[in-house]
Each structure stands twice: as C-alpha cells, then as structure tokens.
Short mmCIF file of C-alpha atoms and ligand atoms in Angstrom, two decimals:
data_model
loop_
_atom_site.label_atom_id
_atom_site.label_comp_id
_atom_site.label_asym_id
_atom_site.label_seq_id
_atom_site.Cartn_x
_atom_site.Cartn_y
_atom_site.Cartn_z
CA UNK A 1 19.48 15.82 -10.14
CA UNK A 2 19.80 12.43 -11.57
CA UNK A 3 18.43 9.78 -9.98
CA UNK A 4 20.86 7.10 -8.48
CA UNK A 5 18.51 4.51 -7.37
CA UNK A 6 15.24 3.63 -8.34
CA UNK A 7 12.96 1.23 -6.11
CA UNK A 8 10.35 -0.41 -7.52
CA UNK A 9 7.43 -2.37 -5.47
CA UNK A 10 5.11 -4.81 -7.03
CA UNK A 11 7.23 -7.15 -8.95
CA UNK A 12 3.97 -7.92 -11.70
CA UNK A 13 3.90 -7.00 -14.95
CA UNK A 14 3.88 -3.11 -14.55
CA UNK A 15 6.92 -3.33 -12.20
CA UNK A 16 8.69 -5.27 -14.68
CA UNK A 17 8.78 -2.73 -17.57
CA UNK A 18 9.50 -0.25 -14.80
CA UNK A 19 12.71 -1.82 -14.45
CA UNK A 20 13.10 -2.96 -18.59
CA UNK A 21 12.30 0.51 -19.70
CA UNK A 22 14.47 2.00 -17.09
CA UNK A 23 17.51 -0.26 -18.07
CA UNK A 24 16.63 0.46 -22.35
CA UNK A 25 16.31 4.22 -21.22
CA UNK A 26 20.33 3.62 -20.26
CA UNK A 27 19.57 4.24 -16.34
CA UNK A 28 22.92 2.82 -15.02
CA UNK A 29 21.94 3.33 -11.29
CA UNK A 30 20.63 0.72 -8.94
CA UNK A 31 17.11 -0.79 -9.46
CA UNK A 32 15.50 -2.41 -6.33
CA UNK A 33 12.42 -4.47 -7.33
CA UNK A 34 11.01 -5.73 -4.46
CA UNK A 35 8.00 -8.47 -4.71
CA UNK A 36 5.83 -9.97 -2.34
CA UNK A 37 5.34 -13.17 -4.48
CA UNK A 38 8.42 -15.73 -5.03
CA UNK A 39 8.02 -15.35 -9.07
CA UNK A 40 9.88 -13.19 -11.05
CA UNK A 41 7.66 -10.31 -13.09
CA UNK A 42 4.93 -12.17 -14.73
CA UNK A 43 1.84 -11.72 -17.02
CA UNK A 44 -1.56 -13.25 -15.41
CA UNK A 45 -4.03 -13.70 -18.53
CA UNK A 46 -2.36 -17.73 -18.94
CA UNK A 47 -3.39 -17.89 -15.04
CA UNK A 48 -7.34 -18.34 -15.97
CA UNK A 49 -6.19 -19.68 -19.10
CA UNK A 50 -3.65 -22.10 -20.52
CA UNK A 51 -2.12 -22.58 -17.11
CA UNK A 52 -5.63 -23.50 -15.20
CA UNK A 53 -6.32 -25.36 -18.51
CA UNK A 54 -3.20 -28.05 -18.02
CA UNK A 55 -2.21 -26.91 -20.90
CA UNK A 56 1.06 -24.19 -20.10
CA UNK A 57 3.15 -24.16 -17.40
CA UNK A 58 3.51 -21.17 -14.82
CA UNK A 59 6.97 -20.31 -15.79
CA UNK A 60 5.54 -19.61 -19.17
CA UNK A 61 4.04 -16.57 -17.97
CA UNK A 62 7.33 -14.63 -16.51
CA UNK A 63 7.71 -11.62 -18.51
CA UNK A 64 11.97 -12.11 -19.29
CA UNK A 65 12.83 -15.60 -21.04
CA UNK A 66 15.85 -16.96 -20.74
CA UNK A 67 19.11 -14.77 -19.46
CA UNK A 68 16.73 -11.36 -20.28
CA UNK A 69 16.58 -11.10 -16.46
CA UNK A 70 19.28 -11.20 -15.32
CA UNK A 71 21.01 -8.91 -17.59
CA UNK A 72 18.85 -5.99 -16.10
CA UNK A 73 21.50 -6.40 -13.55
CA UNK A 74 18.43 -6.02 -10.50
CA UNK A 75 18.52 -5.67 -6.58
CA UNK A 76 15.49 -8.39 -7.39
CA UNK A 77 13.96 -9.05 -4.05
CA UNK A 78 11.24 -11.54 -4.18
CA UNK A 79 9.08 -12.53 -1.44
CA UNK A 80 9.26 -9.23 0.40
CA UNK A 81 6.75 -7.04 1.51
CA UNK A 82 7.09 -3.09 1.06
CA UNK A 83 5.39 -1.77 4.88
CA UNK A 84 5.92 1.62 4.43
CA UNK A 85 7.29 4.67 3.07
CA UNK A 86 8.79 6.90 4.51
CA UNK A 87 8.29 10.34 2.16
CA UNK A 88 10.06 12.82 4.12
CA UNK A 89 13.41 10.57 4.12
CA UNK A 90 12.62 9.45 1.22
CA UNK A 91 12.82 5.52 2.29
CA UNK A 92 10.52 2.11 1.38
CA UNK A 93 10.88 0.44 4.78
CA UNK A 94 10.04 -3.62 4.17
CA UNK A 95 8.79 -6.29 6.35
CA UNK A 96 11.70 -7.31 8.85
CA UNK A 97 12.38 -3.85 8.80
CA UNK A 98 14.96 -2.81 6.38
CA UNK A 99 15.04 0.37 5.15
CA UNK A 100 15.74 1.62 1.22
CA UNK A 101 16.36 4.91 0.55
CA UNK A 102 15.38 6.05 -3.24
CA UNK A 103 15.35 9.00 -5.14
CA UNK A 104 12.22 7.66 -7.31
CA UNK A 105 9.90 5.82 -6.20
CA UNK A 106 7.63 2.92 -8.01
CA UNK A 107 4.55 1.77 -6.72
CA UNK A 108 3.30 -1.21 -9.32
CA UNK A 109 1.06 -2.82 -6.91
CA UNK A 110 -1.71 -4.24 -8.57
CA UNK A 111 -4.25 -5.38 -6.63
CA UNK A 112 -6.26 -8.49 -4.59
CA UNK A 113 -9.03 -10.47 -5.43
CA UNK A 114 -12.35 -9.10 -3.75
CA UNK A 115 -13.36 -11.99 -1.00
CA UNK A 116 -16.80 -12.79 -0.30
CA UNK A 117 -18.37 -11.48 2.57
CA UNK A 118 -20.47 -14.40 3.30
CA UNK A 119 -20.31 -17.07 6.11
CA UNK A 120 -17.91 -19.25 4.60
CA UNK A 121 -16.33 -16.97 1.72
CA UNK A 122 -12.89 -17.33 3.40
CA UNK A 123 -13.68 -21.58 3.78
CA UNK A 124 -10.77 -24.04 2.37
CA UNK A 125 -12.19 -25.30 -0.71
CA UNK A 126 -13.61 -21.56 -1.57
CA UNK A 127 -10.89 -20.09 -4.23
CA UNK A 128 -9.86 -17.25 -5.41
CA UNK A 129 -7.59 -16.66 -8.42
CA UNK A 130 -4.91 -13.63 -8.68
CA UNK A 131 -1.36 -15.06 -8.76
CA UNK A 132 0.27 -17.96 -10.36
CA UNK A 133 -0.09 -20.03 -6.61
CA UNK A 134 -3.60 -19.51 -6.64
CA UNK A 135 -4.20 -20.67 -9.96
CA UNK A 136 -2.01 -23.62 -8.98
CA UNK A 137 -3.93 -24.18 -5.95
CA UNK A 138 -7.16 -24.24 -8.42
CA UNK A 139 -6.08 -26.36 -10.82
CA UNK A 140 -5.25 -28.94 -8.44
CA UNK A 141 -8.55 -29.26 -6.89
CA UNK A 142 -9.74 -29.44 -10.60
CA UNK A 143 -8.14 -32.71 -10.56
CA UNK A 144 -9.54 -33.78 -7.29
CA UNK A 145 -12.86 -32.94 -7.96
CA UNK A 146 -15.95 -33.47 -10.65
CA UNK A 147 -18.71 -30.20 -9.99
CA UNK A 148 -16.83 -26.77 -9.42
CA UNK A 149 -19.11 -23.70 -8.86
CA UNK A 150 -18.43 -20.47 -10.00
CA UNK A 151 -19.22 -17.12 -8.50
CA UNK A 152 -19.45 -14.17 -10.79
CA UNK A 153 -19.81 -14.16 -14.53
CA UNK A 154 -17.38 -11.47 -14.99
CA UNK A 155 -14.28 -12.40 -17.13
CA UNK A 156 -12.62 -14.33 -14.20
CA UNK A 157 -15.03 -16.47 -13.74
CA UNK A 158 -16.01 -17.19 -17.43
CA UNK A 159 -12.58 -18.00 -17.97
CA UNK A 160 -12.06 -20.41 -15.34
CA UNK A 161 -15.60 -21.90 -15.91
CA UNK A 162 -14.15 -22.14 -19.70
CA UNK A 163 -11.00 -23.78 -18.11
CA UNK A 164 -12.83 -26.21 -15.71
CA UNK A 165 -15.41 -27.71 -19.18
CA UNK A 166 -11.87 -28.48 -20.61
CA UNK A 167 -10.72 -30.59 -18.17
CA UNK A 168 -14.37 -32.17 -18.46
CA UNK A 169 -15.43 -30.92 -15.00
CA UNK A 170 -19.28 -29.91 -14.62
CA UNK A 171 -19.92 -26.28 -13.80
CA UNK A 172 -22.09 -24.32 -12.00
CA UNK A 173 -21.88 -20.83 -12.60
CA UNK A 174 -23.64 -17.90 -10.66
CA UNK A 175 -24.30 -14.61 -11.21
CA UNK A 176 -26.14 -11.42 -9.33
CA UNK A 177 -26.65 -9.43 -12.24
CA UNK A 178 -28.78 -9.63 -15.00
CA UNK A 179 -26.40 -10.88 -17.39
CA UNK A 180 -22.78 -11.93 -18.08
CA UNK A 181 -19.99 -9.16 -18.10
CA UNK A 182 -22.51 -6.12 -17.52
CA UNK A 183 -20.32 -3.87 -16.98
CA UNK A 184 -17.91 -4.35 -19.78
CA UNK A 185 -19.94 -5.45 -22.60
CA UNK A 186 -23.18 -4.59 -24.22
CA UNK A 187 -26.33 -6.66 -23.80
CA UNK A 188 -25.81 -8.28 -27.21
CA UNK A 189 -21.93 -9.55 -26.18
CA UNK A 190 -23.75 -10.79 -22.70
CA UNK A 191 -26.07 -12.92 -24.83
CA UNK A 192 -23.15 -14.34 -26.83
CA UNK A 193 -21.54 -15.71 -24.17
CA UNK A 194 -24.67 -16.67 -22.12
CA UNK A 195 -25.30 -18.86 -25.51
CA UNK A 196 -21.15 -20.30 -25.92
CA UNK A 197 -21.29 -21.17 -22.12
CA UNK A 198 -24.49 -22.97 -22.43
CA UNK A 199 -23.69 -24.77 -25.72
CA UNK A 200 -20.42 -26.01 -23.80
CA UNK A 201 -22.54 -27.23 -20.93
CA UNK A 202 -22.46 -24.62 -18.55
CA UNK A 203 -25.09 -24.09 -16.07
CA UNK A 204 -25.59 -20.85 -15.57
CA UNK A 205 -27.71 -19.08 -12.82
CA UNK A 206 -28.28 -15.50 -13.21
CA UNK A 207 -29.90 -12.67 -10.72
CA UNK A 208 -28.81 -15.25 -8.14
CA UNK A 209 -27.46 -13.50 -4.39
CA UNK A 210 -25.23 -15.94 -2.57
CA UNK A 211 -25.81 -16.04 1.11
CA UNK A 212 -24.06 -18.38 2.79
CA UNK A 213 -21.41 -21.45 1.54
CA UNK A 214 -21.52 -24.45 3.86
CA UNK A 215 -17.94 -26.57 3.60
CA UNK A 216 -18.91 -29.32 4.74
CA UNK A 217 -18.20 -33.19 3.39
CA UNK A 218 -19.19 -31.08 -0.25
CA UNK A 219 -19.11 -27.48 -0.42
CA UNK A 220 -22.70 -25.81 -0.88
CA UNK A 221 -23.79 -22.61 -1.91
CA UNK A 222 -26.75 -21.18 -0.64
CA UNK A 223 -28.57 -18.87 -2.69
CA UNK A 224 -30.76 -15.81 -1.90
CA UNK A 225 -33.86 -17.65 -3.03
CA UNK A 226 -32.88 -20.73 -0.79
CA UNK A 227 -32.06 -23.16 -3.74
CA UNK A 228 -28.46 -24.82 -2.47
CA UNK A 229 -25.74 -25.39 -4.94
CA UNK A 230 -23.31 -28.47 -4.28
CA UNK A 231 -19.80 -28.85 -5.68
CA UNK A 232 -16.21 -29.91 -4.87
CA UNK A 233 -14.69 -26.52 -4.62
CA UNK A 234 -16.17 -22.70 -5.28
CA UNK A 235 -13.88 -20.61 -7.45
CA UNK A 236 -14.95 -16.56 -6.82
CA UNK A 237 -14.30 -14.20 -9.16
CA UNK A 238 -16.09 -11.15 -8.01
CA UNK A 239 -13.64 -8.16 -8.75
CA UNK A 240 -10.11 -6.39 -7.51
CA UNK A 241 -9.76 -4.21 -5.27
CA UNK A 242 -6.94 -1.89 -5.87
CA UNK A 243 -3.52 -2.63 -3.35
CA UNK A 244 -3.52 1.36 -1.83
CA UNK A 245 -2.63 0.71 1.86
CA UNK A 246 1.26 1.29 1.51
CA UNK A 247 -0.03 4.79 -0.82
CA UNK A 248 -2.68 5.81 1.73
CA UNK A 249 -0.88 5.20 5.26
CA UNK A 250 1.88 7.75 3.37
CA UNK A 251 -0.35 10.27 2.46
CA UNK A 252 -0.17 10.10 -1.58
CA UNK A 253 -3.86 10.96 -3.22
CA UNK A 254 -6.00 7.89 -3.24
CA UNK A 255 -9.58 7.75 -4.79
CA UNK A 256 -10.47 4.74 -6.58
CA UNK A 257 -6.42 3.88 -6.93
CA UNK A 258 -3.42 5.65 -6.33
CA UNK A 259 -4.08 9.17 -8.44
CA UNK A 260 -1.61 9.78 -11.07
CA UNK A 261 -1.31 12.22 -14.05
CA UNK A 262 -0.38 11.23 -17.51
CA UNK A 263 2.52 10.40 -16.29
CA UNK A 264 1.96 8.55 -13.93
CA UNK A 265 3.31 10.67 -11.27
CA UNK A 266 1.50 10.68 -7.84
CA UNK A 267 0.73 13.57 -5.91
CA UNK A 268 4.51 13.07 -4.40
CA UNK A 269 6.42 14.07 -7.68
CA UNK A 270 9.16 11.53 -6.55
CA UNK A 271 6.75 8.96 -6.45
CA UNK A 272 4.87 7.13 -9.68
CA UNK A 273 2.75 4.76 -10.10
CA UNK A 274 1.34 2.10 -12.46
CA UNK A 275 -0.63 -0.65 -14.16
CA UNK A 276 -4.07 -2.09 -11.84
CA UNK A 277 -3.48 0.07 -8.96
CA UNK A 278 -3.30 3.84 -10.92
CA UNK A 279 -6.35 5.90 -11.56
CA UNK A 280 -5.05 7.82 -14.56
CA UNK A 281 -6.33 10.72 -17.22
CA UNK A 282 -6.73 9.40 -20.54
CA UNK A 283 -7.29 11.95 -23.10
CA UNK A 284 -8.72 10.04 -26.00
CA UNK A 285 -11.98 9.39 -23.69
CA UNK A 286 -11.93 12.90 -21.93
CA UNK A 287 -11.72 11.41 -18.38
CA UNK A 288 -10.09 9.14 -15.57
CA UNK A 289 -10.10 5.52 -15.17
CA UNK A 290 -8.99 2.54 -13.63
CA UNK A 291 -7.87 0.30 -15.81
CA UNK A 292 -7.28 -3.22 -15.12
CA UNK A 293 -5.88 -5.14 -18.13
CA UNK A 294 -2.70 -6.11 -19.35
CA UNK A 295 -2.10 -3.79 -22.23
CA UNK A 296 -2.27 -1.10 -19.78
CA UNK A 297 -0.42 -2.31 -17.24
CA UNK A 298 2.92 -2.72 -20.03
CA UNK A 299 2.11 0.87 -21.62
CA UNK A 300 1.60 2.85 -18.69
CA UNK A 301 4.71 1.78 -16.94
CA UNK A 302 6.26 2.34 -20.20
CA UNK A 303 5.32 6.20 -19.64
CA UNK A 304 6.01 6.26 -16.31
CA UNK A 305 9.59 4.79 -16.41
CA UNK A 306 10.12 7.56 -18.93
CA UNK A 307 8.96 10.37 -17.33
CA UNK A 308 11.28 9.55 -14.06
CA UNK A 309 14.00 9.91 -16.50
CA UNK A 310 12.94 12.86 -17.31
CA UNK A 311 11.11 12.20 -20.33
CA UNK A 312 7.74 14.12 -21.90
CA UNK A 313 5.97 11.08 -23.18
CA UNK A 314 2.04 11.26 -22.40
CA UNK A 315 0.00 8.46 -21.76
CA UNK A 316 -3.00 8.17 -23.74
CA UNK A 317 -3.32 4.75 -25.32
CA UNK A 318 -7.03 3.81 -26.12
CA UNK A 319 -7.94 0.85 -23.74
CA UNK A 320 -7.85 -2.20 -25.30
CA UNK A 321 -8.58 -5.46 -23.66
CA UNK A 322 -9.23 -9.70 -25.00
CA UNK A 323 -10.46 -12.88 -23.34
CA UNK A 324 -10.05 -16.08 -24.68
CA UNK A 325 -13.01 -18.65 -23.82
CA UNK A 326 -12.92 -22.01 -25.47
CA UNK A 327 -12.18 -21.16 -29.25
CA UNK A 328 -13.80 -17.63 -28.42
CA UNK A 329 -11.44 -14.79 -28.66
CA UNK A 330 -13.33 -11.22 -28.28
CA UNK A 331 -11.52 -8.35 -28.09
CA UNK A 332 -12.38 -4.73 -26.64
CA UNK A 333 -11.58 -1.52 -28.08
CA UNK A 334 -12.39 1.85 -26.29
CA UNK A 335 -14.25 2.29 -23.22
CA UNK A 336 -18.03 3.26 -23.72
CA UNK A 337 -19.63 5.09 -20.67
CA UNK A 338 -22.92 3.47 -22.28
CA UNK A 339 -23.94 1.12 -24.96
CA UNK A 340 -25.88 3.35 -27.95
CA UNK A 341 -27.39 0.42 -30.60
CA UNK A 342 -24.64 -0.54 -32.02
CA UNK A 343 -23.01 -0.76 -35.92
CA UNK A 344 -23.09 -4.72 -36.69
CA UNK A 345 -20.58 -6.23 -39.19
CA UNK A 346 -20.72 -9.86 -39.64
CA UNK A 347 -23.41 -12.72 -38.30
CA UNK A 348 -23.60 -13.12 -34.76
CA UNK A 349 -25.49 -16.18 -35.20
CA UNK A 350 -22.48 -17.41 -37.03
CA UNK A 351 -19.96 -16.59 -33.99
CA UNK A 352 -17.84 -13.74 -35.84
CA UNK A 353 -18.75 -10.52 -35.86
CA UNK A 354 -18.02 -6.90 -35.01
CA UNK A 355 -20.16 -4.21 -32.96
CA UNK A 356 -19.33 -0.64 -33.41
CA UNK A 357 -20.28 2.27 -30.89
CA UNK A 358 -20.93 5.81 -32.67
CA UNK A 359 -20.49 9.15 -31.18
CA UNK A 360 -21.29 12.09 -33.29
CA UNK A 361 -20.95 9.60 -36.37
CA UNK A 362 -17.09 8.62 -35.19
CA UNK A 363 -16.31 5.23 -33.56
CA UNK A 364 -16.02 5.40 -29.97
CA UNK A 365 -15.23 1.76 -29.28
CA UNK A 366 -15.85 -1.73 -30.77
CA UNK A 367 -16.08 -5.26 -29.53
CA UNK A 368 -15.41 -8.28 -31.70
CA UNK A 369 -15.62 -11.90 -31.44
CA UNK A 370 -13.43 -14.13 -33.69
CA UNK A 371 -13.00 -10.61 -35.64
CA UNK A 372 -9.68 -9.20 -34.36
CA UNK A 373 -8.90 -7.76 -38.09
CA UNK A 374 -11.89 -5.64 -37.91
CA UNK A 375 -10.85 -4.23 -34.28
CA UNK A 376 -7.48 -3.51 -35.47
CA UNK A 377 -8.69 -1.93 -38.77
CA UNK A 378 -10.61 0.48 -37.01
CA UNK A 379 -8.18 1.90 -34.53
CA UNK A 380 -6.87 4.22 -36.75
CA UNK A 381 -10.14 5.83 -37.55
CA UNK A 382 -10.97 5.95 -33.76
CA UNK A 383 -7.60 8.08 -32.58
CA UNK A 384 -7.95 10.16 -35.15
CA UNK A 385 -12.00 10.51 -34.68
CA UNK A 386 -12.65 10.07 -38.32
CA UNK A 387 -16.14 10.68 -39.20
CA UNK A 388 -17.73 7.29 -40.61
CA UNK A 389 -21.06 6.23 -42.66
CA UNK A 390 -23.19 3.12 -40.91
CA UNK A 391 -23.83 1.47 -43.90
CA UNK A 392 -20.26 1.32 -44.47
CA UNK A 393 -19.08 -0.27 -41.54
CA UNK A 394 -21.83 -2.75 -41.58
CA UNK A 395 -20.96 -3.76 -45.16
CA UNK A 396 -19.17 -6.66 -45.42
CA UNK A 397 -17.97 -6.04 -49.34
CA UNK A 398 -16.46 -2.93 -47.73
CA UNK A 399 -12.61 -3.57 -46.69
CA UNK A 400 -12.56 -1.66 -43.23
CA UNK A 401 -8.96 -0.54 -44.01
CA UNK A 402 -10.12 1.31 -47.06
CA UNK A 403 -12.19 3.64 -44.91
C1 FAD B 501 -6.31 -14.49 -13.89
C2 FAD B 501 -6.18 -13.21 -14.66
C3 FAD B 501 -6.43 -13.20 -16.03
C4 FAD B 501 -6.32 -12.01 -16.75
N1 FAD B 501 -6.60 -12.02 -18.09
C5 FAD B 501 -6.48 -10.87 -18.81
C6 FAD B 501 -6.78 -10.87 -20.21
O1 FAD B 501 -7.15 -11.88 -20.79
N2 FAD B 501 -6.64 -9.69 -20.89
C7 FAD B 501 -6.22 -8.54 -20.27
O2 FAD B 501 -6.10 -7.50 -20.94
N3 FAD B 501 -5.95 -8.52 -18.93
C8 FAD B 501 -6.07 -9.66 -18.20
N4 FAD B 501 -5.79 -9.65 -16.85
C9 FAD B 501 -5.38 -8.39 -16.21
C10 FAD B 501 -3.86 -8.19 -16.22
O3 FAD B 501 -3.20 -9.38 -15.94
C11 FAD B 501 -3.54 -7.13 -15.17
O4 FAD B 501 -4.11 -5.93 -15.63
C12 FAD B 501 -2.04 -6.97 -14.93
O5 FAD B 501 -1.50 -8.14 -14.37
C13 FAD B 501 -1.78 -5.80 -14.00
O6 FAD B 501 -0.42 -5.72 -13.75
P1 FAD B 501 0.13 -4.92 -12.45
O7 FAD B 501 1.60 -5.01 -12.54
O8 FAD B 501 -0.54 -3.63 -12.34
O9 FAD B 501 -0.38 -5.78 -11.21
P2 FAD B 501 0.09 -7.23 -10.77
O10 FAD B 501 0.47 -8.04 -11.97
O11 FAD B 501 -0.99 -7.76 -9.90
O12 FAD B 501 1.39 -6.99 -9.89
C14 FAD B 501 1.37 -6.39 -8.64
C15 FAD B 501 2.40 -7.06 -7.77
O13 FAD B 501 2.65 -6.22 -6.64
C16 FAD B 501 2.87 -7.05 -5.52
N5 FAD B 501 2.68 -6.23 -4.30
C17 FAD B 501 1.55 -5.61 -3.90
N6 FAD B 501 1.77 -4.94 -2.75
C18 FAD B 501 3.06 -5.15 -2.43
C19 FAD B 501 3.90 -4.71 -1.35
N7 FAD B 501 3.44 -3.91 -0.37
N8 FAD B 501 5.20 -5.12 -1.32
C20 FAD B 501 5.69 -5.92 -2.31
N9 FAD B 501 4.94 -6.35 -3.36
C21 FAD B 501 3.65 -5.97 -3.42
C22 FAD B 501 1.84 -8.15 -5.71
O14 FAD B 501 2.17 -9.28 -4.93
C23 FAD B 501 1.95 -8.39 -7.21
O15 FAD B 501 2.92 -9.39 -7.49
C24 FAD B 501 -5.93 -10.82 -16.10
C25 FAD B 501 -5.69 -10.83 -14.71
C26 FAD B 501 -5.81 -12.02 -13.99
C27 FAD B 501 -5.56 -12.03 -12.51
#
C-alpha cells in the first residue's frame, strides 16, 4: 500500500532531505516534520565555524533558501518534542500529548553533545556547542570575555579554539589523549595541527584529565595533575552521544545508534532512520558504522527517503568528511580501522600535502590538507579498488587523474 503520510522527527539536516527527497520522489501525501529546535532544517559545520567566527549569520545555515521551504508544502512543526511511538498503532505521540498516526516513520534524530561528568561540567559559563542557540550562546560570551578554555582536541574543539584566535581571544586548549584528533587522523595529521594551533597561539595541554571546574568570579579548570586553568568561559567538545531514547523505549534495535540496513530501515520495516543517530552497513569498508558528518547525514536520508517509496537504491557512499581551521582545510576520505605508514604526496612542512593508506596495494583512504584535488582524484581509484604503485602516488610530476 502506498503510503499517505509520512512523519518525520528530527528537523536537522537528515530530516530535511527526508522531506526534499520525498517531495522530488513526487510523494503527494502529507509530510509531518516535527523539530524540537525553533529553526527550520539546518546544516551545523558554519556553527563552529563562520557563525562562531562573526563572520555568517545563523540563518545562513538553513538547508532551503528563499521560498524552497515552503513549497514542500510541510506539516512543519518546530519546537516540538516526539515522546513516543506508539508501533502497534502505528502513532508518534509528542509532548502535550498529541498523537500522529503514520504509515512511515522517520527517525532523523541526531544526537547531543556528551556533558562532562565533573563537579561543575553542567556550571553557567561551561558550554557546549550542538545547535545554532548554543553556538549563539558561545559566541556571545566570546565577546564578553578575553581567555576561553577548551576541552577536547577533537574537531569541535579545534574548530572553536580556531574560531575564538579569530576574534583575538587567548586559548587554552586541553586534551586527555596523546594527541589531537586520535581517533580520526593518523599521528602525522595530529602533529600538523598540534604545529597550526601553536603557530596561531594556541596553548595546548595534552594527556591532561580534568577533574573538577570551579565557576567562581573566573571559571577554573582543575586538572588531574593539580595545575588549575583560569578563563572566562569553558567550551567542551568531548563527543555525541547518539539521540536513541524515543527508538529504545519502542523497542526498535539499538547498539551504538538506531540499527538500520542499507536502507536505512530499522528493525520495524515501517520505521527508518538516518544521518548521526543510524548505525548502518557500508559495503565499500566491509562493516558497520556510525557516522557522524554531514555528507552522510544528506546521502543516507537520500536512500532512505527512497526506499520508503519503494525504491532499491543501496547506500554505500565512501565516508568522506572536512574541517576548516584558520586557512586549513583537510579533508577525509575512507575510514581506516588503523593507520599503516602512509603514501606522502606533497611537503608537509610546506602545509599541502596528501597521505594515502594502502591495503593490498589499493587505496583505502586518504587525508589531505590544502590538497582537496588530490582527495577527489583518487576516489575513483578507491571505489573501484584499483591496484596502485607507491612511487606513483608519491610523485608529484605524476597527474593523479592519469592513474
Ligand atoms: C558544530 C558542528 C560542526 C560540524 N562540522 C562538520 C564538518 O565540518 N564536516 C562534516 O562533515 N560534519 C560536520 N558536522 C557534523 C554534521 O553537522 C552532522 O553529521 C549532521 O548535522 C547530522 O545531521 P542529523 O540530521 O543526523 O542530526 P542533526 O542535524 O543533529 O538533527 C537532529 C535533530 O533532531 C532533533 N530531535 C532529536 N530528538 C527529537 C525528538 N524526540 N523530537 C523532535 N526532534 C528531535 C534535534 O533537536 C535536531 O534538531 C558538524 C557538527 C557540528 C555540531
């Protein structure tokens, strides 16, 4: 049977090409899209960006310009929470009550900002940045203040560490691990950015615990080996943890995100999900992931929106991720389990180059900084696991496209 109406929760990026794929796919039925925030859908890399920078505004970042919107002719519900769902009647039930019966079901729910569990991680001048009214928040106490300290030297807070040294703040950053990024980028990328943070007058502490933050007339960070940090404001950025609650309470198949196949469909075949919050297969790197990034989030709802329909569309996009840090842009390709020694094209030292991961003499991934021609040179020979030569790849004479 065809379905008449569609509801859609999480009104972020993945819920809002839910509802444009739906409407391009020629659904004429009724779309509920039903959003805890006040925003229309929006895209959140400006948020640690351009927007924290002063230098975009947050409207920039919805997802439809101009009359786009409202020409998907929407049952747009902003500011409303989904509670529950209802499988057997086949209902979203949403804060205040009301009940919405669908005959598919979306869940595009992204997820929150990990908190600190430390005496004074939930203080007032201790940030945390997922939506457009927290980078807001943030970016006014940038103005307020002169020392901001970061915690975590993961993308989030590199970014907004980035953002602060623009508006001429001093940072502070601080960091458990043994370098920058671990867990996304190989040792070599870690030391790039240790180096561009320092050069831009960063200080950065690494291997550092945080116990306690005292927000008091300045806020102060006390670290594991007692030295005390003091700054106007903290800004955390210390991971996401996926929004399954409304998923769970119902029963769906939760393990590290709502479970979904290629599709996107949940264990509830009426029910899909996508973007941040979906645990997917991905065939081009044998295995399930996670993926939190924005490419993904578009694509796989994309798929998803499809498949409802009816549609045999698989998703298997190679993950592909950027981050733009001062006049750093590095972009990732693939999704290594580990970091072999890598393939280098270009001078590091010179701040653009190109690292390539081998499998079995095929690129598995690359990462480049101020290289984005090599990254999208190579994707080609990555889908289609080409079989490469080193010395090729490493050779700048060599045009990568020619390969
Ligand atoms: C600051 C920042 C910078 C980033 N920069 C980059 C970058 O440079 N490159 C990159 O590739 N990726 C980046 N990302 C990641 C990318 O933005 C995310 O992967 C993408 O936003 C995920 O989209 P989503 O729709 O899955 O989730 P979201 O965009 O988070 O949308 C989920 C929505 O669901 C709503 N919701 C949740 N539960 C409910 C409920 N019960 N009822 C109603 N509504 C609900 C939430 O309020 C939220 O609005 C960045 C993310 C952030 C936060």
């Amino acid at each position: 049977m065809n379905p008449r109406t569609i509801v859609v929760v999480g009104a972020g990026q993945a819920g809002g090409w839910v509802a444009k794929t739906l409407r391009a796919a020629n659904f004429s039925g009724c779309i509920v899209l039903i959003g805890e925030e006040m925003h229309p859908p929006h895209e959140r890399p400006p948020l640690s960006k351009a927007v924290l920078a002063g230098e975009a505004e947050a409207a920039s970042t919805y997802l439809f310009k101009g009359d786009e919107f409202v020409k998907l002719e929407l049952d747009f519900r902003p500011g409303t929470r989904a509670v529950t769902i209802d499988r057997a009647a086949k209902r979203v039930v949403l804060a205040g009550d009301e009940a919405i019966a669908y005959d598919k079901l979306f869940l595009c729910t992204g997820g929150a900002a990990r908190r600190l569990a430390v005496p004074g991680g939930d203080g007032p001048r201790v940030h945390y940045l997922r939506t457009i009214a927290d980078s807001l928040a943030i970016g006014s106490r940038l103005s307020e203040i002169r020392h901001l300290v970061v915690i975590g030297g993961g993308w989030i807070g590199l970014e907004v560490a980035a953002a602060a040294r623009m508006r001429k703040l001093s940072v502070t950053l601080i960091e458990g691990l043994s370098r920058l990024c671990e867990r996304s980028v190989p040792p070599e990328v870690s030391a790039h950015l240790l180096a561009l943070h320092r050069r831009n007058g960063v200080e950065i502490v690494l291997e550092e615990g945080v116990k306690a933050i005292d927000d008091g007339e300045r806020v102060a960070v006390e670290l594991a080996s007692g030295r005390r940090v003091q700054g106007g404001a903290v800004v955390a950025g210390i991971g996401l943890a996926p929004n399954v609650a409304l998923a769970q309470a119902a029963g769906i198949a939760v393990d590290n995100g709502i479970v979904v196949d290629d599709q996107g469909r949940t264990s509830d075949p009426d029910i899909f999900a996508a973007g941040d919050v979906a645990n997917a297969p991905l065939a081009c790197l044998g295995r399930r992931v996670r993926l939190e990034s924005w490419a993904n989030a578009q694509n796989q709802a994309i798929v998803a929106a499809q498949a409802a329909l009816g549609g045999d569309a698989r998703y298997d996009e190679l993950p592909w991720f950027w981050s733009d840090q001062y006049d750093m842009n590095l972009q990732i390709l693939g999704l290594p389990a580990r970091w072999p020694a890598p393939v280098v094209r270009g001078e590091p030292a010179g701040g653009s180059f190109s690292l390539f991961f081998l499998d079995d003499g095929r690129i598995a991934s690359v990462v480049s900084v101020n290289a984005p021609r090599d990254l999208r040179a190579v994707k080609k020979l990555i889908q289609t696991r080409k079989p490469v030569r080193a010395e090729d790849l490493a050779d700048p004479r060599i045009q990568l496209q020619r390969l």
